[in-house]
Tab-separated table of C-alpha atoms and ligand atoms in Angstrom:
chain	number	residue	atom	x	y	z
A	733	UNK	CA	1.332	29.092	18.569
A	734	UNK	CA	-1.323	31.043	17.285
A	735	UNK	CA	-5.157	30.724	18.577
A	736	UNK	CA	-7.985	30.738	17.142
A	737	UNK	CA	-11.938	32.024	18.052
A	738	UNK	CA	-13.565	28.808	16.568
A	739	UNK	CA	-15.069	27.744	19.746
A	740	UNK	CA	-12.755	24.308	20.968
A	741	UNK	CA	-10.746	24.081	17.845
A	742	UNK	CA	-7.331	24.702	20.155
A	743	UNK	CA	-8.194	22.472	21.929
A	744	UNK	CA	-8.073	19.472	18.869
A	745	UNK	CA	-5.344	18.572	16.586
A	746	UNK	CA	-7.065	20.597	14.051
A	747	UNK	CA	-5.701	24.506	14.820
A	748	UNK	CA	-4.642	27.019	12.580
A	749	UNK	CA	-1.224	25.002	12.138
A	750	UNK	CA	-2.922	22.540	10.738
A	751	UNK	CA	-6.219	23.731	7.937
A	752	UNK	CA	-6.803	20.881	5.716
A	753	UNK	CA	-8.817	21.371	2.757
A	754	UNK	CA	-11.655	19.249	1.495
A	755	UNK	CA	-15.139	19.228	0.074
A	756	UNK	CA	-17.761	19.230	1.602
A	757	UNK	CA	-22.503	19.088	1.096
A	758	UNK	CA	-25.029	20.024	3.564
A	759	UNK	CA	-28.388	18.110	2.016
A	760	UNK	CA	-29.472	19.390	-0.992
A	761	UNK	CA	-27.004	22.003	-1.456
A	762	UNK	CA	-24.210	21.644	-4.018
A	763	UNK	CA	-20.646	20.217	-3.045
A	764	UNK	CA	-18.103	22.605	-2.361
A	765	UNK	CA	-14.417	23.597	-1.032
A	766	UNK	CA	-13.794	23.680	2.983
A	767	UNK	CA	-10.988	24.177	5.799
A	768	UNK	CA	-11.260	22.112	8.710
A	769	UNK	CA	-10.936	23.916	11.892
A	770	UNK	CA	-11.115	22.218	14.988
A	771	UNK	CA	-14.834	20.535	14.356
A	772	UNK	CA	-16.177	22.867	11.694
A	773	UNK	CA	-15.642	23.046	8.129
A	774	UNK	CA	-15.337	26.697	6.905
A	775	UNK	CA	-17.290	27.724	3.380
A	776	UNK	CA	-14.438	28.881	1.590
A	777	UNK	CA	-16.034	30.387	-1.247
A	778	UNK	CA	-18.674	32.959	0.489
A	779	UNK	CA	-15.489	34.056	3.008
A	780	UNK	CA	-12.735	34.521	0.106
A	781	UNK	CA	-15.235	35.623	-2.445
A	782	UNK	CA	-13.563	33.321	-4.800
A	783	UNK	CA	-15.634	31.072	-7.154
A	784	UNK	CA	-12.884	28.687	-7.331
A	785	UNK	CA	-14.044	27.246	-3.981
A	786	UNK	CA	-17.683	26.652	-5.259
A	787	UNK	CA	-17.027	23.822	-6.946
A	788	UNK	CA	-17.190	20.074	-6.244
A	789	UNK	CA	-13.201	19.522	-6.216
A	790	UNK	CA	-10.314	21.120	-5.118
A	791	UNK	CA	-8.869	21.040	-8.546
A	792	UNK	CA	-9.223	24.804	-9.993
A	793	UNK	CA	-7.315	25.870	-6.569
A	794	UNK	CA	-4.337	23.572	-6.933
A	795	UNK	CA	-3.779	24.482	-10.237
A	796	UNK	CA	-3.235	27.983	-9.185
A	797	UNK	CA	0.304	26.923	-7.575
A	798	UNK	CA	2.283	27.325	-4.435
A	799	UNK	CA	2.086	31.568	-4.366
A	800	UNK	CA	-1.938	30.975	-4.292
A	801	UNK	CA	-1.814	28.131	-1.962
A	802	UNK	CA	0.879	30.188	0.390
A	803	UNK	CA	-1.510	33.189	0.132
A	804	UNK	CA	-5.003	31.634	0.781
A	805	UNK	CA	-3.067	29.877	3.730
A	806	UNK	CA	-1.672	32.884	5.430
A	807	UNK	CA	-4.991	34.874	4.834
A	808	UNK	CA	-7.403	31.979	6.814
A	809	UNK	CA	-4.895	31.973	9.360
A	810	UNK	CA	-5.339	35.468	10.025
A	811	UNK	CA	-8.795	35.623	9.823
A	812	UNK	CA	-9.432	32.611	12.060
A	813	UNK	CA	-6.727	33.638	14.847
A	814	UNK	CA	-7.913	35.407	18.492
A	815	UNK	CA	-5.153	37.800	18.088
A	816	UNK	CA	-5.455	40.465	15.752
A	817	UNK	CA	-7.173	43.743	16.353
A	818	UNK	CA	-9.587	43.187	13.932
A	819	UNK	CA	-10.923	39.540	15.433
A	820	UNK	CA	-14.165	40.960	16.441
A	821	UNK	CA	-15.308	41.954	12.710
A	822	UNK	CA	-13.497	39.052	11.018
A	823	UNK	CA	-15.367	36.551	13.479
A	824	UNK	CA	-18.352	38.740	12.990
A	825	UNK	CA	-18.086	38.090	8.857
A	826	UNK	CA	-16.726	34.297	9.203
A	827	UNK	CA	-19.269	32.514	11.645
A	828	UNK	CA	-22.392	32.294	9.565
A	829	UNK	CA	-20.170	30.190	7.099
A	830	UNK	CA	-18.838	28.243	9.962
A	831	UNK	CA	-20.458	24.770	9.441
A	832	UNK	CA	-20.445	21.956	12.552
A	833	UNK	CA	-18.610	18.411	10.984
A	834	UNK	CA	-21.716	16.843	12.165
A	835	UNK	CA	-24.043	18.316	9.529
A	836	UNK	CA	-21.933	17.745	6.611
A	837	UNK	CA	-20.940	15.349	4.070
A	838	UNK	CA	-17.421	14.378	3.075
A	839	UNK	CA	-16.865	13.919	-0.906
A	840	UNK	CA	-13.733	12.576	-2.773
A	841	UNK	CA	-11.778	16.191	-2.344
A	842	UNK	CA	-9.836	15.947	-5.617
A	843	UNK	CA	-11.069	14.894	-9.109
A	844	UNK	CA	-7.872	12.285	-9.227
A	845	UNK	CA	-6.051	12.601	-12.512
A	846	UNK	CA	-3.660	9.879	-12.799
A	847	UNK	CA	-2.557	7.301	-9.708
A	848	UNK	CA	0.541	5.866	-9.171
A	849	UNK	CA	1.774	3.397	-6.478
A	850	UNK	CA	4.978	3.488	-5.011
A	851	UNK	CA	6.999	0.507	-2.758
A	852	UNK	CA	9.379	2.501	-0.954
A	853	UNK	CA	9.608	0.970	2.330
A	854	UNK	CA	12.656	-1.248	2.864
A	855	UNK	CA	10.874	-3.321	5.178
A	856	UNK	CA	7.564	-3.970	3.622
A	857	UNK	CA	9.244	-4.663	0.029
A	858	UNK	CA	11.637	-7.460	1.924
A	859	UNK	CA	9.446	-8.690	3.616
A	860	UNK	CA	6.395	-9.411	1.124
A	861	UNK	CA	9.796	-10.735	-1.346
A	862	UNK	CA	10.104	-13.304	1.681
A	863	UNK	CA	6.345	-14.080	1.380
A	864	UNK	CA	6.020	-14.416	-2.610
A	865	UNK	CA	10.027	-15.430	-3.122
A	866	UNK	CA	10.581	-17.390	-0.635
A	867	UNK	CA	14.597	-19.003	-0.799
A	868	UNK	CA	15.346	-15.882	-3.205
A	869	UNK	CA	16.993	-12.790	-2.350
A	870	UNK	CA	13.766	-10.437	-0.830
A	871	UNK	CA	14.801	-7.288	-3.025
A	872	UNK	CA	15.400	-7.689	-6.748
A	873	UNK	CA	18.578	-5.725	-7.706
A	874	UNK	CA	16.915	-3.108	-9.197
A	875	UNK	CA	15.014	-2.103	-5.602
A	876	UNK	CA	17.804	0.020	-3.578
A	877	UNK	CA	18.302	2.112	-7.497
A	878	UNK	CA	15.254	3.755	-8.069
A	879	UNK	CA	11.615	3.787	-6.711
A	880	UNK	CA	9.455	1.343	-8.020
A	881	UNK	CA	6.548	2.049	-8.719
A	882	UNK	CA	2.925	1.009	-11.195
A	883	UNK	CA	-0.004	2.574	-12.638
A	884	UNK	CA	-3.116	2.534	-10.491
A	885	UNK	CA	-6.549	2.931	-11.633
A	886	UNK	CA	-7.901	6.584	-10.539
A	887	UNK	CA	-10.999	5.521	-11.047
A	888	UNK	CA	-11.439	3.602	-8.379
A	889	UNK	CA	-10.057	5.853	-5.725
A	890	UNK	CA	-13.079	6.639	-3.363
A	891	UNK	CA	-13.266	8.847	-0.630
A	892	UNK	CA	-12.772	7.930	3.256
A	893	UNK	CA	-16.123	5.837	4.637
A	894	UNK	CA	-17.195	3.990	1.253
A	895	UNK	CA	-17.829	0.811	1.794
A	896	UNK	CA	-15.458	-2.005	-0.201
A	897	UNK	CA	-17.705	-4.609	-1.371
A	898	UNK	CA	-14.947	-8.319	-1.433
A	899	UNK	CA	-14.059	-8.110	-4.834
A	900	UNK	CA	-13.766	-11.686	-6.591
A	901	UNK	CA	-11.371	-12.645	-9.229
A	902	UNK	CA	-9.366	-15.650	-10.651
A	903	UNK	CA	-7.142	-16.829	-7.526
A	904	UNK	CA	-5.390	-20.789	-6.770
A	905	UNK	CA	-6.064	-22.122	-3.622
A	906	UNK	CA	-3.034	-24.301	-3.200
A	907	UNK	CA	0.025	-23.665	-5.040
A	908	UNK	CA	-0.002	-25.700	-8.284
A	909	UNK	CA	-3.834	-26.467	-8.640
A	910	UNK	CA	-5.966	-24.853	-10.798
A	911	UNK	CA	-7.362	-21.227	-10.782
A	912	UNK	CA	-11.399	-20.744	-9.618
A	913	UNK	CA	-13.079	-17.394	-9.755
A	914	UNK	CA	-14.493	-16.547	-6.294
A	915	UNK	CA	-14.367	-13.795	-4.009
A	916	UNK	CA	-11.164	-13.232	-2.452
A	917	UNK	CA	-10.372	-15.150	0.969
A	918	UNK	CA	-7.147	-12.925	1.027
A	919	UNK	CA	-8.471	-9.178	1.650
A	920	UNK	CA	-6.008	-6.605	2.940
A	921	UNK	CA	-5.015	-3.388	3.999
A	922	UNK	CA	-1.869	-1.521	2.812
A	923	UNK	CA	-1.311	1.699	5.264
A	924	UNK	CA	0.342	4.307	2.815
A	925	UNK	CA	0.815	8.010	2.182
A	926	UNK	CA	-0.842	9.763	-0.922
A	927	UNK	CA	0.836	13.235	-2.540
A	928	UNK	CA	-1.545	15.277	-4.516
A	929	UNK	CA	-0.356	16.880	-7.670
A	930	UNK	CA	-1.307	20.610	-7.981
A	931	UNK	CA	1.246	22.277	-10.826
A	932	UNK	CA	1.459	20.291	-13.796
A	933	UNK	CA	4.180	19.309	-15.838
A	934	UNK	CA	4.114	19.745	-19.482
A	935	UNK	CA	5.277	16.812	-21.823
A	936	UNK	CA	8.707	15.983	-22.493
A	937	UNK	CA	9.960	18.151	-19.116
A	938	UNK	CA	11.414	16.921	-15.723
A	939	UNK	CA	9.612	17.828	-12.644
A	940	UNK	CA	11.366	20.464	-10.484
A	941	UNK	CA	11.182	21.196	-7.173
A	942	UNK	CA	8.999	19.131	-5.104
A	943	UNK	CA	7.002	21.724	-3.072
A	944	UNK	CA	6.296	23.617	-6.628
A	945	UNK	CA	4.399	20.668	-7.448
A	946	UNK	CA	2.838	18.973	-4.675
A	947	UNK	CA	-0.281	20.397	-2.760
A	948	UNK	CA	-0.082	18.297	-0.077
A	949	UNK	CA	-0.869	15.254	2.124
A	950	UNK	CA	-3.749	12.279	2.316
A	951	UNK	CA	-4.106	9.345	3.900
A	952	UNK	CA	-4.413	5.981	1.616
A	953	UNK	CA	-5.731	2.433	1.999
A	954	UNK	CA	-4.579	0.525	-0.885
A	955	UNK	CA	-6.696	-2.636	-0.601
A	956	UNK	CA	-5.554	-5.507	-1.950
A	957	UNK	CA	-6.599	-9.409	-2.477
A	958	UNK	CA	-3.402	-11.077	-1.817
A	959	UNK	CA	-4.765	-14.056	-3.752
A	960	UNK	CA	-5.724	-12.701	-6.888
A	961	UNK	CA	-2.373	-10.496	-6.815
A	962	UNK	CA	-0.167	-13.664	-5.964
A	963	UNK	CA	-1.497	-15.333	-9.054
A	964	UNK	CA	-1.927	-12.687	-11.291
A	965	UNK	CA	1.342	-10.509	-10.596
A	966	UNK	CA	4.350	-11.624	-12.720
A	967	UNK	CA	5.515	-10.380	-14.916
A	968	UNK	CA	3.564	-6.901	-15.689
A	969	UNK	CA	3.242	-6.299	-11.744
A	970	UNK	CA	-0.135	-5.368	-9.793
A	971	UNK	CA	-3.748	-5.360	-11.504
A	972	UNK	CA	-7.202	-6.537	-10.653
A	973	UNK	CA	-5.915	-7.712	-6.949
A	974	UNK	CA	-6.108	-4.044	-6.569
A	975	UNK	CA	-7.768	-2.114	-8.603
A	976	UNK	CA	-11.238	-2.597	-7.366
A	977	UNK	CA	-10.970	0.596	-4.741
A	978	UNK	CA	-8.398	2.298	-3.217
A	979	UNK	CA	-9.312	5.041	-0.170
A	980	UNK	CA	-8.852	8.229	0.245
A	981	UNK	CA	-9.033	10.674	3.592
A	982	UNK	CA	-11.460	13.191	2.771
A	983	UNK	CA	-9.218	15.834	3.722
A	984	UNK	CA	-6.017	17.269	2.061
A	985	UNK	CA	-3.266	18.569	4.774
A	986	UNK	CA	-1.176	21.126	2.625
A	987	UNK	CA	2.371	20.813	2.925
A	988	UNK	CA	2.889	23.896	4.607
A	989	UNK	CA	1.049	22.516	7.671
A	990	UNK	CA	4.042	20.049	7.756
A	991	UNK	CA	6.868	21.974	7.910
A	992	UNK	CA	7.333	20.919	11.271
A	993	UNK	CA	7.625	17.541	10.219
A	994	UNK	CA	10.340	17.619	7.673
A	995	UNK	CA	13.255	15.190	8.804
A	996	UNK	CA	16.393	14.093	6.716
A	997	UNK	CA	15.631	11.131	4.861
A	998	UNK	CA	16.950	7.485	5.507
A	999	UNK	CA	20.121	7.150	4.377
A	1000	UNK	CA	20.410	5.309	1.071
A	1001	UNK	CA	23.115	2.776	-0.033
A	1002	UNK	CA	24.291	2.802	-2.691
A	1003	UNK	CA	24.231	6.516	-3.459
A	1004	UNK	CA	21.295	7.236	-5.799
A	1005	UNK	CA	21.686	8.272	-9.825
A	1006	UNK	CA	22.017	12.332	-9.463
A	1007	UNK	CA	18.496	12.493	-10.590
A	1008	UNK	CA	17.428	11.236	-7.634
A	1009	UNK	CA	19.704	13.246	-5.395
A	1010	UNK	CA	18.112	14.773	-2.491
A	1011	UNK	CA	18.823	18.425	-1.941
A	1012	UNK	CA	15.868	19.493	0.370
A	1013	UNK	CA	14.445	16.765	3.971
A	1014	UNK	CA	11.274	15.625	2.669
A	1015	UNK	CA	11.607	12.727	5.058
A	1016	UNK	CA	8.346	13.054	6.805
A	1017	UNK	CA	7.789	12.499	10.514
A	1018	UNK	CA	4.252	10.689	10.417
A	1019	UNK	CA	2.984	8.454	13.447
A	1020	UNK	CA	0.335	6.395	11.617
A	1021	UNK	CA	-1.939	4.170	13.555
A	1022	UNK	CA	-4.226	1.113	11.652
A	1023	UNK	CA	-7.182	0.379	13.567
A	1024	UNK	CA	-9.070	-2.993	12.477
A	1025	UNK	CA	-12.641	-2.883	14.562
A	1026	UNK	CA	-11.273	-0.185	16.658
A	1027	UNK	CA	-8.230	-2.436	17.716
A	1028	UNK	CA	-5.235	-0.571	17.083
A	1029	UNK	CA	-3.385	-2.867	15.554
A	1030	UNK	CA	-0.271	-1.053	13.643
A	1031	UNK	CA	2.100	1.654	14.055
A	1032	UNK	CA	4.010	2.078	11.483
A	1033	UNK	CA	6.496	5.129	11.014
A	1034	UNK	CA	6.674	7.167	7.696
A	1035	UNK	CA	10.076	8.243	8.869
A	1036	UNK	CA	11.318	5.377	7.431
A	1037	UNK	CA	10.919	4.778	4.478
A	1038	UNK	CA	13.402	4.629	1.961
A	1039	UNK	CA	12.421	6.747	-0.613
A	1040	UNK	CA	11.441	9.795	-0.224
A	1041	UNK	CA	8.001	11.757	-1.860
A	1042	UNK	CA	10.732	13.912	-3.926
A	1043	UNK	CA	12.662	11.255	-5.343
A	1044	UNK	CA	9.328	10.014	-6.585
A	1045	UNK	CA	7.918	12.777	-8.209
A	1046	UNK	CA	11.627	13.178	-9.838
A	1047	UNK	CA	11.357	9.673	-10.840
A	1048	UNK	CA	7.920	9.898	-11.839
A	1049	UNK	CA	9.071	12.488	-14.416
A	1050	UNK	CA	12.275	11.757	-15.217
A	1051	UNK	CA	11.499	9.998	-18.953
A	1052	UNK	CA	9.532	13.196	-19.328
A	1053	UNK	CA	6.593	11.612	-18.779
A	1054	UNK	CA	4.201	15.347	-17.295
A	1055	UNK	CA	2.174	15.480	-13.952
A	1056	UNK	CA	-1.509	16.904	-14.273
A	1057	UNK	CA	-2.905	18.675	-11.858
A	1058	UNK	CA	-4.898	16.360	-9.294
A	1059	UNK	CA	-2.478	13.429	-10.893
A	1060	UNK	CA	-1.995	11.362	-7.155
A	1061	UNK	CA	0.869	8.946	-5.928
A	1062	UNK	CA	1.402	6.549	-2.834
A	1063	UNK	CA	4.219	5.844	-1.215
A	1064	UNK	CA	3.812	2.145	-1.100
A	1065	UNK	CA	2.690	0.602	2.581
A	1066	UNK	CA	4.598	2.149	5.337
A	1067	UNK	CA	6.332	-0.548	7.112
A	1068	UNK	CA	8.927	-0.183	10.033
A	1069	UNK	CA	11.161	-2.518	11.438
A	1070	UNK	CA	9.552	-3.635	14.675
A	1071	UNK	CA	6.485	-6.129	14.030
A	1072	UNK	CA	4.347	-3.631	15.693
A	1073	UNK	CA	4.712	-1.401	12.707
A	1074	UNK	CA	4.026	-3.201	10.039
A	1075	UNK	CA	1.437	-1.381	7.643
A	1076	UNK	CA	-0.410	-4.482	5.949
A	1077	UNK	CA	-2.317	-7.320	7.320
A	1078	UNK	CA	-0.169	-9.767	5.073
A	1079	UNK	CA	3.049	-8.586	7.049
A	1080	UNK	CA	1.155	-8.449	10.784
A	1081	UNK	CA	-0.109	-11.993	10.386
A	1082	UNK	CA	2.804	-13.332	7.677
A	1083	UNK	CA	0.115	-14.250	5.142
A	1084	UNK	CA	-2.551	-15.351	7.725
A	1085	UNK	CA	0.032	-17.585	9.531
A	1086	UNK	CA	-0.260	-15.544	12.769
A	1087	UNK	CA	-3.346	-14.416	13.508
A	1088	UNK	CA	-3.473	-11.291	15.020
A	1089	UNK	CA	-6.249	-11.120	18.588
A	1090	UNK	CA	-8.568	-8.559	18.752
A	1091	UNK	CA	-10.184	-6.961	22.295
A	1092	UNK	CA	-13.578	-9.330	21.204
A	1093	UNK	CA	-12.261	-12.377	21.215
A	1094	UNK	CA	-12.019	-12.890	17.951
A	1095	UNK	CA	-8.605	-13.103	15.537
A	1096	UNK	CA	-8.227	-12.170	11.921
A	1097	UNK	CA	-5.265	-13.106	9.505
A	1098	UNK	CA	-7.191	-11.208	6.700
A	1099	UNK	CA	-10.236	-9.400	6.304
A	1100	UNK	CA	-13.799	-10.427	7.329
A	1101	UNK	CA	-17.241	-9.101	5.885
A	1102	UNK	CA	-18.006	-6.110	8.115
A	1103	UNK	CA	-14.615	-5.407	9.519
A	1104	UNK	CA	-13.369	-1.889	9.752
A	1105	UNK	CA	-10.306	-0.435	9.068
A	1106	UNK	CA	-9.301	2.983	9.878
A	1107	UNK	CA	-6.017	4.509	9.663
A	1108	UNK	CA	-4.931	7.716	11.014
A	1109	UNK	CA	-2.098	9.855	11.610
A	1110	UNK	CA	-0.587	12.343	13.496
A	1111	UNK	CA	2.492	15.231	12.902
A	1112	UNK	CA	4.638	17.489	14.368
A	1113	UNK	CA	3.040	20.971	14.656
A	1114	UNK	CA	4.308	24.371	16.187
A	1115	UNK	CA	5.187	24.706	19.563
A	1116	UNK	CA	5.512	20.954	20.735
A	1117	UNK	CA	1.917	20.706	19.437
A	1118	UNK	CA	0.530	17.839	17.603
A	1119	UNK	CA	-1.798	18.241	13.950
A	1120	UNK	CA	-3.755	15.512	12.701
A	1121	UNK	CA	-4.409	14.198	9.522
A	1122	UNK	CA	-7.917	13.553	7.928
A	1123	UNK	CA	-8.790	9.703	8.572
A	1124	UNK	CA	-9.185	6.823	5.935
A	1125	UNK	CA	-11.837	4.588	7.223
A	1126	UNK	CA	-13.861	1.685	5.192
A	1127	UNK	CA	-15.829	-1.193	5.944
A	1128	UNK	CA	-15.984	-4.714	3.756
A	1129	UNK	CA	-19.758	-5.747	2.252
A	1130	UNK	CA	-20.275	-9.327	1.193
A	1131	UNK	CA	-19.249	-9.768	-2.134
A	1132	UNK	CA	-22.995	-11.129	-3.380
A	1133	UNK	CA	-22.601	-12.350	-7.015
B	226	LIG	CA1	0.310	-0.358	-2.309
C-alpha cells in the first residue's frame, strides 16, 4: 500500500486508500472543499489551483463526472505519497494548506438536491411488517420485485453533530383511542447508507451505469418517531414521523476508495425484471457499528442487504424520472439477521418491549433527551488494510414548545 508524509495519517484508517471529501471553515474564513488525510483536512483549492474547490459544497466537482473525479483522485494520491522522487517539493508546496481536524469546522458537504429512501434490507422490512402487521404476511408481495422506496425531504438533511431537537406531532397512545399532539415518546435511529448523485440524468432517460453516476459514499441516520409514523403511514407511506432531520457524515468516501469492498450481491428470488439485472458486484462489504452514549449497541452488515445501490439508481430512473447532481438516496436501515445487527432501535428493543442495558446502568427502548447516537463504519482497503468512513453523530434536545 502506498504511504504517505502527512505526519501519523498511516497510521489511521484515513490513508491515501481512503481520501474522503468534505467541506470544511476555519473561523471567519469562508467554507470550502477538503480531503481528509489521516487527521488533517487538505485545502483543495490553493493545492489544485482549481476554483471549483472554493466553494461551500462539493457540488461544481461532482458534476464534472467520473474522468474528473478519477483524475483529481490519482493526482492527491501522488502528491500526498512518501514515495515519489519528487516528495520533498510536493510536501514542501502541500503543508501550509495542511489543516489539523481540530481547528476546523465540518459543514453539510453537498447542497442535497433531491432525497430518496430506500427499504432494502430483507430483515429490517420483515421484521418492522411483524411490528406494524402483526398476523399478516411481513413483506407485501410487491417487496422481493423491486426496491421500494419514498421521497424524503432534502431539506432537512443536516450534517453529522447537529443536534435533533424531539420533534412532536399527532401520535395515539393506545391503539384505538384518540390522536394528541405531543412530542414523540417513540424516537429512533435507522442505521443506513447514503449514495450521492454526481452526473445527472436528463428527463425522460434511464440511468446507466452506476459508477457514471454515483460519487460516492455517506453515512445516514434517518430518525424517525415511530409513533407519529405508525399513525400517520398508510396509505401514502412515510411523512412528518421523519421528515424533521435526517443526518449526514460530513465526509463523502468516493467510490473508488471502495473498490476493495465490492462483493456479489445477495442472491435474489425470484429473479428480478431485466431492468434490475445486476451486471457489475455493487454488494458492499460495510461493518457498521451504532453507538447509543458510547455503548456500542449494533452491528449491522451492509453485505446484506437485498438490494443493491445499482438496482436503485436503475429503479430510481427507470419511469424516466432524471437524477440531479447532489440528488441523494438511502438504502433503507441496514439490518442483518442476528439480533446483534439490527440497525434501528425499534428492531433492537421490538418496539420498546426489550430494553436494551447500557454500561451506566441505565436501559433505553427509544430515545431519551440528551442521548447520543453515533454510527460508524469501516471497509476493506488495500493490502489487508482497513478505511474508515466519516461518522454520523447527533444528540436529542428537549422538544420545548
Ligand atoms: Ca429509513
Amino acid at each position: 500500500m502506498t504511504s504517505t508524509w502527512v505526519p501519523g495519517a498511516d497510521a489511521t484508517p484515513y490513508t491515501v486508500a481512503n481520501l474522503p471529501y468534505g467541506i470544511f471553515s476555519r473561523p471567519g474564513e469562508p467554507a470550502r472543499a477538503g480531503v481528509r488525510i489521516g487527521d488533517h483536512v487538505l485545502d483543495l483549492a490553493p493545492v489544485l489551483h482549481d476554483e471549483v474547490f472554493a466553494t461551500g459544497s462539493l457540488n461544481g466537482f461532482l458534476a464534472r463526472g467520473r474522468t474528473a473525479w478519477r483524475d483529481t483522485r490519482r493526482l492527491l494520491q501522488r502528491l500526498l505519497a512518501a514515495d515519489t522522487r519528487e516528495v520533498s517539493a510536493n510536501r514542501a508546496a502541500l503543508e501550509p494548506h495542511l489543516i489539523p481536524l481540530r481547528q476546523v469546522r465540518l459543514h453539510l458537504p453537498v447542497e442535497i438536491g433531491d432525497y430518496v429512501d430506500f427499504y432494502c434490507s430483507l430483515e429490517h422490512a420483515s421484521n418492522v411488517g411483524r411490528m406494524f402487521r402483526p398476523g399478516g404476511e411481513p413483506l407485501m408481495p410487491n417487496w422481493r420485485h423491486l426496491p421500494v422506496g419514498y421521497h424524503g425531504r432534502s431539506g432537512t438533511v443536516v450534517v453529522s453533530g447537529t443536534p435533533i431537537v424531539r420533534p412532536r406531532g399527532q401520535r395515539v397512545e393506545a391503539p384505538g383511542g384518540e390522536p394528541v399532539l405531543a412530542p414523540t415518546a417513540k424516537l429512533d435511529i435507522e442505521a443506513e447508507l447514503g449514495f450521492v448523485l454526481g452526473t445527472p440524468t436528463r428527463l425522460g432517460e434511464n440511468a446507466g451505469d452506476f459508477a457514471e453516476h454515483v460519487f460516492g459514499v455517506v453515512l445516514v441516520n434517518d430518525w424517525s418517531a415511530r409513533d407519529i409514523q405508525a399513525w400517520e403511514y398508510v396509505p401514502l407511506g412515510p411523512f412528518l414521523g421523519k421528515s424533521f432531520a435526517t443526518s449526514v457524515s460530513a465526509w463523502v468516501t468516493p467510490l473508488e476508495a471502495l473498490a476493495e469492498a465490492r462483493v456479489p450481491g445477495r442472491a435474489q428470488d425470484p429473479e428480478p425484471l431485466d431492468y434490475l439485472r445486476r451486471s457489475e458486484p455493487w454488494g458492499l462489504d460495510l461493518t457498521m457499528e451504532v453507538a447509543l452514549n458510547g455503548d456500542v449497541v449494533s452491528t449491522p452488515p451492509y453485505q446484506e442487504m437485498y438490494w443493491t445501490p445499482d438496482q436503485m439508481l436503475a429503479h430510481l430512473t427507470v419511469n424516466g424520472a432524471s437524477v440531479r447532481t447532489g440528488d441523494l438516496y438511502a438504502s433503507g436501515t441496514v439490518s442483518g439477521a442476528e439480533p446483534s445487527q439490527r440497525g434501528s432501535l425499534l428492531e433492537i428493543t421490538w418496539n420498546g418491549t426489550e430494553p436494551v442495558k447500557l454500561s451506566d446502568g441505565q436501559s433505553r427502548g427509544f430515545l431519551e433527551d440528551g442521548d447520543t447516537v453515533t454510527i460508524t463504519a469501516t471497509a476493506p482497503g488495500p493490502g489487508g488494510t482497513r478505511i474508515a468512513l466519516g461518522e454520523v453523530t447527533g444528540t436529542i434536545l428537549p422538544n420545548a414548545r
